[in-house]
GROMACS .gro file of C-alpha atoms in nm:
model
  332
    1MET     CA    1  10.589  11.239  10.418
    2GLY     CA    2  10.497  11.489  10.684
    3LEU     CA    3  10.231  11.257  10.821
    4LYS     CA    4  10.037  11.349  11.130
    5CYS     CA    5   9.877  11.071  11.328
    6ALA     CA    6   9.699  11.038  11.660
    7ALA     CA    7   9.586  10.739  11.861
    8SER     CA    8   9.246  10.602  11.768
    9THR     CA    9   8.964  10.607  12.020
   10HIS     CA   10   8.720  10.345  11.891
   11THR     CA   11   8.497  10.159  12.138
   12GLU     CA   12   8.561   9.783  12.131
   13GLU     CA   13   8.393   9.473  12.259
   14VAL     CA   14   8.521   9.320  12.580
   15GLU     CA   15   8.716   9.050  12.403
   16ARG     CA   16   8.892   9.298  12.179
   17GLU     CA   17   8.972   9.520  12.476
   18ARG     CA   18   9.132   9.225  12.650
   19ALA     CA   19   9.334   9.160  12.337
   20ARG     CA   20   9.449   9.522  12.337
   21GLN     CA   21   9.562   9.503  12.699
   22THR     CA   22   9.761   9.185  12.642
   23GLY     CA   23   9.900   9.298  12.308
   24GLN     CA   24   9.757   8.991  12.134
   25ARG     CA   25   9.552   8.963  11.818
   26PRO     CA   26   9.190   8.843  11.857
   27PRO     CA   27   9.127   8.474  11.792
   28LEU     CA   28   9.152   8.386  11.424
   29THR     CA   29   8.806   8.227  11.438
   30GLN     CA   30   8.660   8.564  11.535
   31ILE     CA   31   8.834   8.735  11.241
   32ASN     CA   32   8.726   8.462  10.999
   33GLU     CA   33   8.364   8.472  11.116
   34GLN     CA   34   8.348   8.847  11.056
   35HIS     CA   35   8.517   8.800  10.718
   36GLU     CA   36   8.278   8.526  10.608
   37ARG     CA   37   7.974   8.740  10.692
   38LYS     CA   38   8.084   8.998  10.435
   39THR     CA   39   7.981   8.957  10.074
   40THR     CA   40   8.257   9.199   9.976
   41MET     CA   41   8.574   9.317  10.145
   42GLN     CA   42   8.657   9.663  10.267
   43ILE     CA   43   9.013   9.790  10.243
   44GLY     CA   44   9.201  10.112  10.299
   45MET     CA   45   9.452  10.231  10.038
   46ILE     CA   46   9.730  10.468  10.140
   47GLY     CA   47   9.901  10.625   9.840
   48LEU     CA   48   9.698  10.715   9.532
   49GLY     CA   49   9.985  10.774   9.292
   50ARG     CA   50  10.076  10.609   8.965
   51MET     CA   51  10.002  10.257   9.088
   52GLY     CA   52   9.792  10.303   9.400
   53LEU     CA   53   9.504  10.481   9.228
   54ASN     CA   54   9.484  10.223   8.949
   55MET     CA   55   9.493   9.941   9.203
   56ALA     CA   56   9.212  10.103   9.400
   57GLU     CA   57   9.003  10.131   9.082
   58ARG     CA   58   9.063   9.767   8.990
   59ILE     CA   59   8.963   9.655   9.341
   60LYS     CA   60   8.646   9.863   9.323
   61GLY     CA   61   8.571   9.715   8.984
   62ALA     CA   62   8.564   9.371   9.147
   63GLY     CA   63   8.291   9.485   9.385
   64HIS     CA   64   8.496   9.563   9.694
   65GLN     CA   65   8.491   9.886   9.894
   66VAL     CA   66   8.804  10.101   9.896
   67VAL     CA   67   8.869  10.400  10.120
   68GLY     CA   68   9.161  10.594   9.977
   69TYR     CA   69   9.402  10.839  10.137
   70ASP     CA   70   9.688  11.043   9.994
   71LEU     CA   71   9.873  11.353  10.107
   72ASP     CA   72   9.771  11.527   9.785
   73PRO     CA   73   9.424  11.683   9.821
   74ASP     CA   74   9.379  11.655   9.443
   75SER     CA   75   9.450  11.280   9.436
   76GLY     CA   76   9.085  11.175   9.448
   77ARG     CA   77   9.120  11.069   9.811
   78ASP     CA   78   8.815  10.977  10.020
   79VAL     CA   79   8.952  11.102  10.353
   80ASP     CA   80   9.200  11.373  10.447
   81SER     CA   81   9.401  11.201  10.722
   82LEU     CA   82   9.520  10.861  10.836
   83GLU     CA   83   9.305  10.893  11.146
   84ALA     CA   84   8.999  10.950  10.927
   85LEU     CA   85   9.097  10.650  10.715
   86VAL     CA   86   9.116  10.421  11.017
   87GLY     CA   87   8.786  10.561  11.146
   88ALA     CA   88   8.613  10.490  10.814
   89LEU     CA   89   8.704  10.120  10.817
   90GLN     CA   90   8.525   9.849  11.008
   91ALA     CA   91   8.729   9.631  11.242
   92PRO     CA   92   8.917   9.412  11.185
   93ARG     CA   93   9.072   9.644  10.926
   94ALA     CA   94   9.298   9.577  10.631
   95ILE     CA   95   9.505   9.867  10.498
   96TRP     CA   96   9.722   9.854  10.186
   97VAL     CA   97  10.026  10.085  10.195
   98MET     CA   98  10.137  10.190   9.847
   99VAL     CA   99  10.397  10.461   9.906
  100PRO     CA  100  10.769  10.482   9.813
  101ALA     CA  101  11.006  10.257  10.007
  102GLY     CA  102  11.222  10.408  10.276
  103LYS     CA  103  11.118  10.703  10.489
  104PRO     CA  104  10.761  10.736  10.349
  105THR     CA  105  10.688  10.372  10.431
  106GLU     CA  106  10.860  10.393  10.769
  107GLU     CA  107  10.655  10.698  10.870
  108THR     CA  108  10.330  10.545  10.747
  109ILE     CA  109  10.379  10.220  10.936
  110GLY     CA  110  10.480  10.417  11.245
  111CYS     CA  111  10.152  10.607  11.229
  112LEU     CA  112   9.950  10.290  11.172
  113TYR     CA  113  10.119  10.136  11.475
  114ASP     CA  114   9.963  10.414  11.684
  115LEU     CA  115   9.624  10.417  11.512
  116LEU     CA  116   9.537  10.054  11.449
  117GLU     CA  117   9.410   9.791  11.692
  118PRO     CA  118   9.462   9.421  11.762
  119GLY     CA  119   9.333   9.212  11.473
  120ASP     CA  120   9.402   9.478  11.209
  121LEU     CA  121   9.628   9.400  10.915
  122VAL     CA  122   9.881   9.611  10.722
  123ILE     CA  123   9.972   9.521  10.363
  124ASP     CA  124  10.296   9.672  10.232
  125GLY     CA  125  10.271   9.671   9.853
  126GLY     CA  126  10.575   9.889   9.787
  127ASN     CA  127  10.938   9.791   9.731
  128THR     CA  128  11.050   9.764  10.092
  129HIS     CA  129  11.370   9.568  10.161
  130PHE     CA  130  11.280   9.222  10.292
  131THR     CA  131  11.478   9.269  10.614
  132GLN     CA  132  11.273   9.579  10.695
  133ASP     CA  133  10.955   9.372  10.654
  134MET     CA  134  11.072   9.158  10.943
  135GLU     CA  135  11.138   9.466  11.155
  136HIS     CA  136  10.796   9.610  11.069
  137ALA     CA  137  10.621   9.281  11.149
  138LYS     CA  138  10.794   9.262  11.486
  139LEU     CA  139  10.696   9.620  11.567
  140LEU     CA  140  10.332   9.580  11.464
  141SER     CA  141  10.299   9.250  11.651
  142GLU     CA  142  10.351   9.442  11.976
  143ARG     CA  143  10.004   9.585  11.917
  144GLY     CA  144   9.856   9.261  11.784
  145ILE     CA  145   9.864   9.398  11.427
  146GLY     CA  146   9.953   9.170  11.135
  147LEU     CA  147  10.164   9.236  10.827
  148VAL     CA  148  10.168   9.096  10.475
  149ASP     CA  149  10.436   9.211  10.230
  150VAL     CA  150  10.327   9.203   9.867
  151GLY     CA  151  10.568   9.257   9.582
  152THR     CA  152  10.359   9.421   9.311
  153SER     CA  153  10.444   9.433   8.941
  154ASN     CA  154  10.291   9.562   8.616
  155GLY     CA  155  10.314   9.935   8.675
  156ILE     CA  156  10.074  10.154   8.479
  157TRP     CA  157   9.936   9.853   8.288
  158GLY     CA  158   9.800   9.675   8.594
  159LYS     CA  159   9.456   9.832   8.599
  160GLU     CA  160   9.382   9.683   8.257
  161ARG     CA  161   9.594   9.365   8.257
  162GLY     CA  162   9.615   9.282   8.627
  163TYR     CA  163   9.911   9.282   8.864
  164ALA     CA  164  10.168   9.012   8.935
  165LEU     CA  165  10.156   8.969   9.314
  166MET     CA  166  10.412   8.797   9.537
  167ALA     CA  167  10.294   8.777   9.898
  168GLY     CA  168  10.482   8.709  10.220
  169GLY     CA  169  10.318   8.641  10.554
  170SER     CA  170  10.124   8.381  10.749
  171ASP     CA  171   9.880   8.143  10.581
  172GLU     CA  172   9.596   8.297  10.784
  173ASP     CA  173   9.671   8.655  10.682
  174PHE     CA  174   9.719   8.555  10.317
  175GLU     CA  175   9.381   8.379  10.311
  176ARG     CA  176   9.218   8.675  10.479
  177ILE     CA  177   9.311   8.917  10.199
  178LEU     CA  178   9.281   8.663   9.918
  179PRO     CA  179   8.964   8.825   9.772
  180ILE     CA  180   9.158   9.152   9.728
  181LEU     CA  181   9.460   8.975   9.580
  182GLU     CA  182   9.238   8.784   9.338
  183ALA     CA  183   9.075   9.110   9.232
  184LEU     CA  184   9.417   9.256   9.151
  185LYS     CA  185   9.579   8.958   8.977
  186PRO     CA  186   9.543   8.888   8.604
  187GLU     CA  187   9.281   8.642   8.483
  188GLY     CA  188   9.388   8.279   8.475
  189GLU     CA  189   9.591   8.053   8.701
  190ASN     CA  190   9.910   8.259   8.727
  191GLY     CA  191   9.999   8.603   8.858
  192LEU     CA  192   9.959   8.538   9.233
  193VAL     CA  193  10.181   8.342   9.471
  194HIS     CA  194  10.215   8.303   9.845
  195ALA     CA  195  10.596   8.303   9.835
  196GLY     CA  196  10.653   8.228  10.205
  197GLY     CA  197  10.668   8.399  10.542
  198ILE     CA  198  10.729   8.764  10.624
  199GLY     CA  199  10.971   8.918  10.374
  200ALA     CA  200  10.930   8.647  10.109
  201GLY     CA  201  10.699   8.860   9.894
  202HIS     CA  202  10.942   9.149   9.866
  203TYR     CA  203  11.232   8.907   9.827
  204ALA     CA  204  11.061   8.747   9.527
  205LYS     CA  205  10.988   9.093   9.382
  206MET     CA  206  11.355   9.188   9.432
  207VAL     CA  207  11.461   8.885   9.227
  208HIS     CA  208  11.188   8.961   8.970
  209ASN     CA  209  11.329   9.310   8.923
  210GLY     CA  210  11.684   9.178   8.895
  211ILE     CA  211  11.571   8.948   8.613
  212GLU     CA  212  11.391   9.243   8.455
  213TYR     CA  213  11.719   9.440   8.455
  214GLY     CA  214  11.898   9.162   8.268
  215MET     CA  215  11.622   9.112   8.011
  216MET     CA  216  11.600   9.482   7.931
  217GLN     CA  217  11.977   9.512   7.905
  218ALA     CA  218  11.993   9.218   7.661
  219LEU     CA  219  11.729   9.378   7.438
  220ALA     CA  220  11.909   9.711   7.458
  221GLU     CA  221  12.247   9.564   7.365
  222GLY     CA  222  12.100   9.370   7.075
  223TYR     CA  223  11.939   9.682   6.935
  224ALA     CA  224  12.257   9.887   6.988
  225ILE     CA  225  12.479   9.646   6.794
  226MET     CA  226  12.231   9.632   6.504
  227GLN     CA  227  12.221  10.010   6.494
  228ALA     CA  228  12.601  10.024   6.485
  229SER     CA  229  12.637   9.760   6.211
  230PRO     CA  230  12.649   9.872   5.845
  231LEU     CA  231  12.483   9.544   5.746
  232VAL     CA  232  12.144   9.605   5.911
  233LYS     CA  233  11.958   9.878   5.726
  234ASN     CA  234  11.658   9.902   5.960
  235PRO     CA  235  11.709   9.781   6.320
  236ASP     CA  236  11.358   9.895   6.414
  237GLN     CA  237  11.199   9.662   6.160
  238VAL     CA  238  11.420   9.373   6.266
  239ALA     CA  239  11.312   9.417   6.629
  240ALA     CA  240  10.948   9.428   6.521
  241SER     CA  241  10.987   9.106   6.322
  242TRP     CA  242  11.093   8.919   6.637
  243ARG     CA  243  10.747   8.968   6.790
  244GLU     CA  244  10.619   8.654   6.619
  245GLY     CA  245  10.783   8.314   6.579
  246SER     CA  246  11.090   8.409   6.779
  247VAL     CA  247  11.222   8.249   7.097
  248ILE     CA  248  11.273   8.598   7.243
  249LYS     CA  249  10.912   8.698   7.181
  250SER     CA  250  10.801   8.883   7.496
  251TRP     CA  251  10.603   9.172   7.635
  252LEU     CA  252  10.924   9.368   7.691
  253LEU     CA  253  11.008   9.324   7.323
  254ASP     CA  254  10.659   9.447   7.234
  255LEU     CA  255  10.715   9.755   7.449
  256MET     CA  256  11.054   9.823   7.291
  257VAL     CA  257  10.896   9.810   6.945
  258LYS     CA  258  10.617  10.041   7.063
  259ALA     CA  259  10.877  10.290   7.190
  260LEU     CA  260  11.065  10.273   6.858
  261GLN     CA  261  10.744  10.338   6.664
  262GLU     CA  262  10.677  10.645   6.878
  263ASP     CA  263  11.037  10.770   6.845
  264PRO     CA  264  11.233  10.597   6.563
  265GLY     CA  265  11.590  10.537   6.674
  266LEU     CA  266  11.495  10.681   7.014
  267GLU     CA  267  11.661  11.002   6.903
  268HIS     CA  268  11.468  11.216   7.151
  269ILE     CA  269  11.539  11.005   7.460
  270ALA     CA  270  11.852  11.066   7.663
  271GLY     CA  271  12.058  10.752   7.726
  272LYS     CA  272  12.022  10.766   8.103
  273ALA     CA  273  11.828  10.514   8.314
  274ASP     CA  274  11.780  10.521   8.690
  275GLU     CA  275  11.810  10.216   8.913
  276SER     CA  276  11.550  10.174   9.186
  277GLY     CA  277  11.756   9.961   9.426
  278GLU     CA  278  11.618   9.609   9.397
  279ALA     CA  279  11.891   9.481   9.164
  280LYS     CA  280  12.153   9.613   9.402
  281TRP     CA  281  11.984   9.435   9.693
  282MET     CA  282  11.966   9.115   9.490
  283ILE     CA  283  12.338   9.130   9.412
  284GLN     CA  284  12.421   9.196   9.777
  285ASP     CA  285  12.222   8.895   9.894
  286ALA     CA  286  12.359   8.680   9.614
  287LEU     CA  287  12.709   8.755   9.742
  288LYS     CA  288  12.606   8.642  10.090
  289LEU     CA  289  12.455   8.322   9.948
  290GLY     CA  290  12.744   8.251   9.715
  291VAL     CA  291  12.525   8.261   9.404
  292PRO     CA  292  12.687   8.418   9.093
  293VAL     CA  293  12.463   8.675   8.922
  294PRO     CA  294  12.684   8.824   8.647
  295VAL     CA  295  12.399   8.931   8.417
  296THR     CA  296  12.217   9.126   8.688
  297THR     CA  297  12.545   9.280   8.806
  298ALA     CA  298  12.645   9.390   8.456
  299SER     CA  299  12.301   9.541   8.388
  300LEU     CA  300  12.319   9.738   8.714
  301TYR     CA  301  12.664   9.872   8.626
  302ALA     CA  302  12.536   9.969   8.282
  303ARG     CA  303  12.263  10.183   8.438
  304GLN     CA  304  12.507  10.342   8.677
  305GLY     CA  305  12.742  10.410   8.386
  306SER     CA  306  12.462  10.579   8.196
  307LYS     CA  307  12.484  10.869   8.439
  308ILE     CA  308  12.817  10.972   8.284
  309SER     CA  309  12.762  10.866   7.923
  310ASP     CA  310  12.475  10.855   7.674
  311PRO     CA  311  12.471  10.514   7.500
  312ILE     CA  312  12.185  10.387   7.284
  313THR     CA  313  12.145  10.092   7.524
  314MET     CA  314  12.027  10.324   7.798
  315LYS     CA  315  11.789  10.497   7.559
  316VAL     CA  316  11.620  10.160   7.508
  317VAL     CA  317  11.612  10.082   7.881
  318SER     CA  318  11.477  10.430   7.962
  319ALA     CA  319  11.209  10.394   7.693
  320LEU     CA  320  11.106  10.054   7.829
  321ARG     CA  321  11.080  10.187   8.184
  322GLU     CA  322  10.845  10.459   8.061
  323GLN     CA  323  10.639  10.211   7.859
  324PHE     CA  324  10.573   9.954   8.131
  325GLY     CA  325  10.587  10.166   8.443
  326GLY     CA  326  10.521  10.526   8.347
  327HIS     CA  327  10.863  10.624   8.483
  328PRO     CA  328  10.986  10.971   8.380
  329ILE     CA  329  11.250  10.990   8.107
  330ALA     CA  330  11.511  11.254   8.038
  331LYS     CA  331  11.456  11.427   7.703
  332GLU     CA  332  11.731  11.557   7.479
   0.00000   0.00000   0.00000
Protein backbone atom coordinates (compact mmCIF):
# COMPACT_ATOMS: atom_id res chain seq x y z
CA MET A 1 0.00 0.00 0.00
CA GLY A 2 2.99 2.25 0.38
CA LEU A 3 1.90 3.22 3.88
CA LYS A 4 4.05 5.46 6.01
CA CYS A 5 3.61 5.31 9.75
CA ALA A 6 5.37 6.72 12.78
CA ALA A 7 5.02 6.07 16.48
CA SER A 8 2.34 8.10 18.22
CA THR A 9 3.29 10.55 20.94
CA HIS A 10 0.06 11.07 22.88
CA THR A 11 0.22 11.97 26.58
CA GLU A 12 -1.48 9.34 28.76
CA GLU A 13 -2.66 9.06 32.31
CA VAL A 14 -0.45 7.26 34.79
CA GLU A 15 -2.46 4.07 34.65
CA ARG A 16 -2.30 3.91 30.88
CA GLU A 17 1.42 4.60 30.93
CA ARG A 18 1.90 1.69 33.31
CA ALA A 19 -0.12 -0.46 30.94
CA ARG A 20 2.12 0.60 28.07
CA GLN A 21 5.27 -0.31 29.99
CA THR A 22 3.97 -3.75 30.90
CA GLY A 23 2.45 -4.40 27.49
CA GLN A 24 -0.98 -4.99 29.03
CA ARG A 25 -4.35 -3.57 28.10
CA PRO A 26 -6.00 -1.21 30.64
CA PRO A 27 -8.59 -2.77 32.94
CA LEU A 28 -11.82 -3.61 31.13
CA THR A 29 -13.79 -1.62 33.71
CA GLN A 30 -11.88 1.51 32.69
CA ILE A 31 -12.68 0.91 29.00
CA ASN A 32 -16.34 0.20 29.74
CA GLU A 33 -16.72 3.30 31.91
CA GLN A 34 -15.37 5.50 29.13
CA HIS A 35 -17.61 3.71 26.63
CA GLU A 36 -20.74 4.12 28.75
CA ARG A 37 -20.14 7.87 29.12
CA LYS A 38 -20.43 8.30 25.36
CA THR A 39 -23.85 8.80 23.80
CA THR A 40 -22.36 7.82 20.44
CA MET A 41 -19.27 5.91 19.40
CA GLN A 42 -16.28 7.19 17.52
CA ILE A 43 -14.51 4.93 15.05
CA GLY A 44 -11.75 5.19 12.48
CA MET A 45 -12.26 3.68 9.03
CA ILE A 46 -9.23 2.72 6.94
CA GLY A 47 -10.15 2.07 3.32
CA LEU A 48 -12.86 4.15 1.64
CA GLY A 49 -13.37 2.01 -1.44
CA ARG A 50 -16.42 0.21 -2.76
CA MET A 51 -17.50 -1.10 0.64
CA GLY A 52 -15.61 1.02 3.15
CA LEU A 53 -17.13 4.34 2.10
CA ASN A 54 -20.68 2.96 2.15
CA MET A 55 -20.08 1.41 5.56
CA ALA A 56 -18.78 4.72 6.89
CA GLU A 57 -21.89 6.49 5.59
CA ARG A 58 -24.21 3.93 7.18
CA ILE A 59 -22.41 4.27 10.53
CA LYS A 60 -22.68 8.05 10.36
CA GLY A 61 -26.35 7.72 9.54
CA ALA A 62 -26.84 5.92 12.86
CA GLY A 63 -25.42 8.91 14.72
CA HIS A 64 -21.85 7.76 15.28
CA GLN A 65 -18.69 9.68 14.41
CA VAL A 66 -16.43 8.27 11.70
CA VAL A 67 -12.94 9.48 10.85
CA GLY A 68 -11.99 8.09 7.46
CA TYR A 69 -8.62 7.51 5.84
CA ASP A 70 -7.65 6.23 2.40
CA LEU A 71 -4.51 6.46 0.28
CA ASP A 72 -6.54 8.16 -2.46
CA PRO A 73 -6.76 11.92 -1.81
CA ASP A 74 -10.03 12.00 -3.80
CA SER A 75 -11.69 9.31 -1.66
CA GLY A 76 -13.48 11.77 0.63
CA ARG A 77 -11.06 11.02 3.45
CA ASP A 78 -11.02 13.11 6.63
CA VAL A 79 -7.28 12.79 7.31
CA ASP A 80 -4.27 12.28 5.08
CA SER A 81 -2.23 9.76 7.09
CA LEU A 82 -2.61 6.92 9.55
CA GLU A 83 -0.83 9.00 12.18
CA ALA A 84 -3.39 11.76 11.71
CA LEU A 85 -6.19 9.21 11.96
CA VAL A 86 -4.91 7.89 15.27
CA GLY A 87 -4.43 11.45 16.53
CA ALA A 88 -8.02 12.36 15.65
CA LEU A 89 -9.52 9.55 17.73
CA GLN A 90 -10.05 9.59 21.46
CA ALA A 91 -8.55 6.77 23.51
CA PRO A 92 -9.40 3.97 23.82
CA ARG A 93 -9.68 3.89 20.03
CA ALA A 94 -11.48 1.53 17.69
CA ILE A 95 -10.29 1.38 14.09
CA TRP A 96 -11.99 -0.61 11.32
CA VAL A 97 -9.63 -1.85 8.58
CA MET A 98 -11.41 -2.30 5.25
CA VAL A 99 -8.62 -2.93 2.75
CA PRO A 100 -7.85 -5.93 0.48
CA ALA A 101 -6.59 -9.08 2.19
CA GLY A 102 -2.93 -9.93 1.97
CA LYS A 103 -0.17 -7.35 1.78
CA PRO A 104 -2.42 -4.25 2.18
CA THR A 105 -3.89 -5.65 5.40
CA GLU A 106 -0.50 -6.83 6.65
CA GLU A 107 1.06 -3.39 6.12
CA THR A 108 -1.88 -1.60 7.71
CA ILE A 109 -1.85 -3.75 10.84
CA GLY A 110 1.92 -3.37 11.04
CA CYS A 111 1.54 0.40 11.06
CA LEU A 112 -1.26 0.30 13.63
CA TYR A 113 0.97 -1.86 15.84
CA ASP A 114 3.41 1.07 15.95
CA LEU A 115 0.82 3.83 16.27
CA LEU A 116 -1.81 2.51 18.65
CA GLU A 117 -1.71 2.18 22.43
CA PRO A 118 -2.83 -0.29 25.10
CA GLY A 119 -6.61 -0.49 25.21
CA ASP A 120 -7.08 0.33 21.52
CA LEU A 121 -8.93 -2.09 19.26
CA VAL A 122 -8.43 -3.08 15.61
CA ILE A 123 -11.35 -4.48 13.58
CA ASP A 124 -10.41 -6.37 10.42
CA GLY A 125 -13.47 -6.30 8.17
CA GLY A 126 -11.76 -7.64 5.04
CA ASN A 127 -11.33 -11.22 3.83
CA THR A 128 -8.23 -12.17 5.80
CA HIS A 129 -7.49 -15.88 6.19
CA PHE A 130 -8.54 -17.01 9.67
CA THR A 131 -5.05 -18.28 10.54
CA GLN A 132 -3.63 -14.82 9.85
CA ASP A 133 -6.17 -13.36 12.29
CA MET A 134 -4.55 -15.41 15.02
CA GLU A 135 -1.11 -14.16 14.03
CA HIS A 136 -2.32 -10.55 13.97
CA ALA A 137 -4.00 -10.91 17.37
CA LYS A 138 -0.82 -12.32 18.88
CA LEU A 139 1.24 -9.48 17.43
CA LEU A 140 -1.12 -6.72 18.56
CA SER A 141 -1.44 -8.22 22.05
CA GLU A 142 2.26 -7.46 22.59
CA ARG A 143 1.22 -3.81 22.72
CA GLY A 144 -1.99 -4.44 24.65
CA ILE A 145 -4.07 -3.87 21.49
CA GLY A 146 -7.15 -5.98 20.80
CA LEU A 147 -8.44 -7.48 17.56
CA VAL A 148 -11.88 -8.42 16.28
CA ASP A 149 -12.21 -10.09 12.87
CA VAL A 150 -15.50 -9.37 11.11
CA GLY A 151 -16.55 -11.18 7.97
CA THR A 152 -18.63 -8.63 6.07
CA SER A 153 -21.14 -9.41 3.33
CA ASN A 154 -23.60 -7.53 1.09
CA GLY A 155 -21.18 -5.63 -1.11
CA ILE A 156 -22.50 -2.49 -2.77
CA TRP A 157 -26.02 -3.09 -1.40
CA GLY A 158 -25.02 -2.85 2.25
CA LYS A 159 -25.48 0.89 2.67
CA GLU A 160 -29.17 0.54 1.84
CA ARG A 161 -29.98 -2.98 3.05
CA GLY A 162 -27.43 -3.49 5.82
CA TYR A 163 -24.48 -5.86 6.07
CA ALA A 164 -24.32 -9.47 7.23
CA LEU A 165 -21.63 -9.46 9.93
CA MET A 166 -19.80 -12.46 11.38
CA ALA A 167 -17.51 -11.46 14.27
CA GLY A 168 -14.65 -13.29 15.94
CA GLY A 169 -12.99 -12.17 19.16
CA SER A 170 -13.49 -11.95 22.90
CA ASP A 171 -16.90 -11.30 24.44
CA GLU A 172 -15.61 -8.03 25.87
CA ASP A 173 -14.33 -6.68 22.56
CA PHE A 174 -17.50 -7.77 20.75
CA GLU A 175 -19.69 -5.96 23.27
CA ARG A 176 -17.50 -2.89 23.04
CA ILE A 177 -18.12 -2.42 19.31
CA LEU A 178 -21.70 -3.69 19.37
CA PRO A 179 -23.21 -0.21 18.69
CA ILE A 180 -21.19 -0.01 15.46
CA LEU A 181 -22.11 -3.56 14.44
CA GLU A 182 -25.78 -2.87 15.12
CA ALA A 183 -25.58 0.25 12.98
CA LEU A 184 -24.21 -1.79 10.09
CA LYS A 185 -26.46 -4.87 10.29
CA PRO A 186 -29.86 -5.10 8.58
CA GLU A 187 -33.01 -4.33 10.55
CA GLY A 188 -34.50 -7.25 12.45
CA GLU A 189 -33.11 -10.11 14.51
CA ASN A 190 -30.69 -11.59 11.99
CA GLY A 191 -27.61 -10.37 10.16
CA LEU A 192 -25.16 -10.26 13.09
CA VAL A 193 -23.46 -13.11 14.95
CA HIS A 194 -20.60 -13.47 17.39
CA ALA A 195 -19.26 -16.63 15.75
CA GLY A 196 -16.54 -17.38 18.31
CA GLY A 197 -13.00 -16.43 19.23
CA ILE A 198 -10.30 -14.88 17.07
CA GLY A 199 -10.57 -16.12 13.48
CA ALA A 200 -14.15 -17.38 13.80
CA GLY A 201 -15.63 -14.37 12.01
CA HIS A 202 -13.49 -14.77 8.91
CA TYR A 203 -13.92 -18.55 9.05
CA ALA A 204 -17.71 -18.13 8.95
CA LYS A 205 -17.37 -15.65 6.06
CA MET A 206 -15.14 -18.15 4.22
CA VAL A 207 -17.88 -20.79 4.51
CA HIS A 208 -20.51 -18.20 3.53
CA ASN A 209 -18.60 -17.44 0.34
CA GLY A 210 -18.16 -21.13 -0.44
CA ILE A 211 -21.94 -21.58 -0.20
CA GLU A 212 -22.36 -18.50 -2.39
CA TYR A 213 -20.15 -20.12 -5.06
CA GLY A 214 -22.34 -23.22 -5.13
CA MET A 215 -25.63 -21.31 -5.26
CA MET A 216 -24.47 -19.09 -8.11
CA GLN A 217 -23.13 -22.07 -10.04
CA ALA A 218 -26.44 -23.93 -9.69
CA LEU A 219 -28.37 -20.93 -11.03
CA ALA A 220 -25.87 -20.56 -13.86
CA GLU A 221 -26.07 -24.22 -14.87
CA GLY A 222 -29.86 -24.19 -14.78
CA TYR A 223 -29.99 -21.17 -17.05
CA ALA A 224 -27.36 -22.64 -19.40
CA ILE A 225 -29.26 -25.89 -19.95
CA MET A 226 -32.51 -24.03 -20.62
CA GLN A 227 -30.73 -21.84 -23.15
CA ALA A 228 -29.32 -24.92 -24.88
CA SER A 229 -32.65 -26.78 -24.99
CA PRO A 230 -34.90 -26.40 -28.07
CA LEU A 231 -37.93 -26.88 -25.82
CA VAL A 232 -37.60 -23.67 -23.79
CA LYS A 233 -38.37 -20.67 -25.98
CA ASN A 234 -37.54 -17.97 -23.42
CA PRO A 235 -35.14 -18.93 -20.59
CA ASP A 236 -35.15 -15.35 -19.29
CA GLN A 237 -38.90 -15.42 -18.67
CA VAL A 238 -38.69 -18.83 -17.02
CA ALA A 239 -36.03 -17.55 -14.60
CA ALA A 240 -38.17 -14.51 -13.83
CA SER A 241 -41.20 -16.70 -13.11
CA TRP A 242 -39.29 -18.50 -10.34
CA ARG A 243 -39.14 -15.31 -8.27
CA GLU A 244 -42.53 -16.06 -6.73
CA GLY A 245 -43.94 -19.32 -5.41
CA SER A 246 -40.75 -21.27 -6.07
CA VAL A 247 -38.58 -23.14 -3.58
CA ILE A 248 -35.51 -21.56 -5.19
CA LYS A 249 -36.83 -18.03 -4.73
CA SER A 250 -33.85 -15.97 -3.54
CA TRP A 251 -32.05 -12.66 -3.75
CA LEU A 252 -29.43 -14.21 -6.04
CA LEU A 253 -32.21 -15.29 -8.39
CA ASP A 254 -33.59 -11.74 -8.31
CA LEU A 255 -30.16 -10.41 -9.24
CA MET A 256 -29.80 -12.91 -12.08
CA VAL A 257 -33.15 -11.79 -13.50
CA LYS A 258 -32.10 -8.15 -13.13
CA ALA A 259 -28.90 -8.87 -15.07
CA LEU A 260 -30.87 -10.65 -17.80
CA GLN A 261 -33.25 -7.69 -18.10
CA GLU A 262 -30.29 -5.35 -18.53
CA ASP A 263 -28.59 -7.65 -21.05
CA PRO A 264 -30.92 -10.34 -22.49
CA GLY A 265 -29.03 -13.60 -22.89
CA LEU A 266 -26.01 -11.88 -21.32
CA GLU A 267 -24.65 -11.52 -24.83
CA HIS A 268 -22.35 -8.63 -23.89
CA ILE A 269 -20.73 -10.28 -20.87
CA ALA A 270 -17.67 -12.46 -21.31
CA GLY A 271 -18.00 -15.90 -19.70
CA LYS A 272 -15.12 -15.38 -17.29
CA ALA A 273 -15.46 -15.09 -13.50
CA ASP A 274 -12.66 -14.52 -11.00
CA GLU A 275 -12.34 -16.39 -7.72
CA SER A 276 -11.39 -14.36 -4.65
CA GLY A 277 -9.82 -17.17 -2.60
CA GLU A 278 -12.33 -17.99 0.13
CA ALA A 279 -13.78 -21.06 -1.62
CA LYS A 280 -10.27 -22.41 -2.11
CA TRP A 281 -9.53 -21.89 1.59
CA MET A 282 -12.79 -23.60 2.52
CA ILE A 283 -11.93 -26.63 0.38
CA GLN A 284 -8.44 -26.82 1.88
CA ASP A 285 -9.78 -26.80 5.43
CA ALA A 286 -12.54 -29.24 4.53
CA LEU A 287 -9.86 -31.68 3.37
CA LYS A 288 -8.10 -31.33 6.73
CA LEU A 289 -11.37 -31.90 8.59
CA GLY A 290 -12.47 -34.78 6.40
CA VAL A 291 -15.67 -33.03 5.30
CA PRO A 292 -16.70 -33.61 1.65
CA VAL A 293 -17.58 -30.39 -0.19
CA PRO A 294 -18.15 -31.49 -3.80
CA VAL A 295 -20.47 -28.61 -4.76
CA THR A 296 -18.05 -25.91 -3.60
CA THR A 297 -15.14 -27.73 -5.25
CA ALA A 298 -16.95 -28.08 -8.57
CA SER A 299 -18.00 -24.41 -8.57
CA LEU A 300 -14.40 -23.34 -7.91
CA TYR A 301 -13.14 -25.49 -10.78
CA ALA A 302 -15.81 -24.01 -13.04
CA ARG A 303 -14.53 -20.50 -12.34
CA GLN A 304 -10.96 -21.55 -12.92
CA GLY A 305 -12.02 -23.24 -16.17
CA SER A 306 -13.70 -20.04 -17.30
CA LYS A 307 -10.26 -18.52 -17.79
CA ILE A 308 -9.71 -20.75 -20.83
CA SER A 309 -13.27 -21.02 -22.15
CA ASP A 310 -16.33 -18.80 -22.44
CA PRO A 311 -19.42 -20.73 -21.26
CA ILE A 312 -22.81 -19.15 -20.57
CA THR A 313 -22.56 -20.37 -16.95
CA MET A 314 -19.70 -17.99 -16.28
CA LYS A 315 -21.58 -15.15 -17.93
CA VAL A 316 -24.30 -15.64 -15.32
CA VAL A 317 -21.80 -15.87 -12.44
CA SER A 318 -19.94 -12.78 -13.68
CA ALA A 319 -23.21 -10.86 -14.00
CA LEU A 320 -24.24 -11.85 -10.47
CA ARG A 321 -20.89 -10.76 -9.02
CA GLU A 322 -21.36 -7.34 -10.62
CA GLN A 323 -24.95 -7.09 -9.37
CA PHE A 324 -24.36 -7.87 -5.70
CA GLY A 325 -20.81 -6.70 -5.22
CA GLY A 326 -20.00 -4.18 -7.92
CA HIS A 327 -17.18 -6.41 -9.15
CA PRO A 328 -15.79 -5.54 -12.60
CA ILE A 329 -16.83 -7.72 -15.53
CA ALA A 330 -15.08 -8.45 -18.79
CA LYS A 331 -17.02 -7.15 -21.80
CA GLU A 332 -17.09 -8.79 -25.20
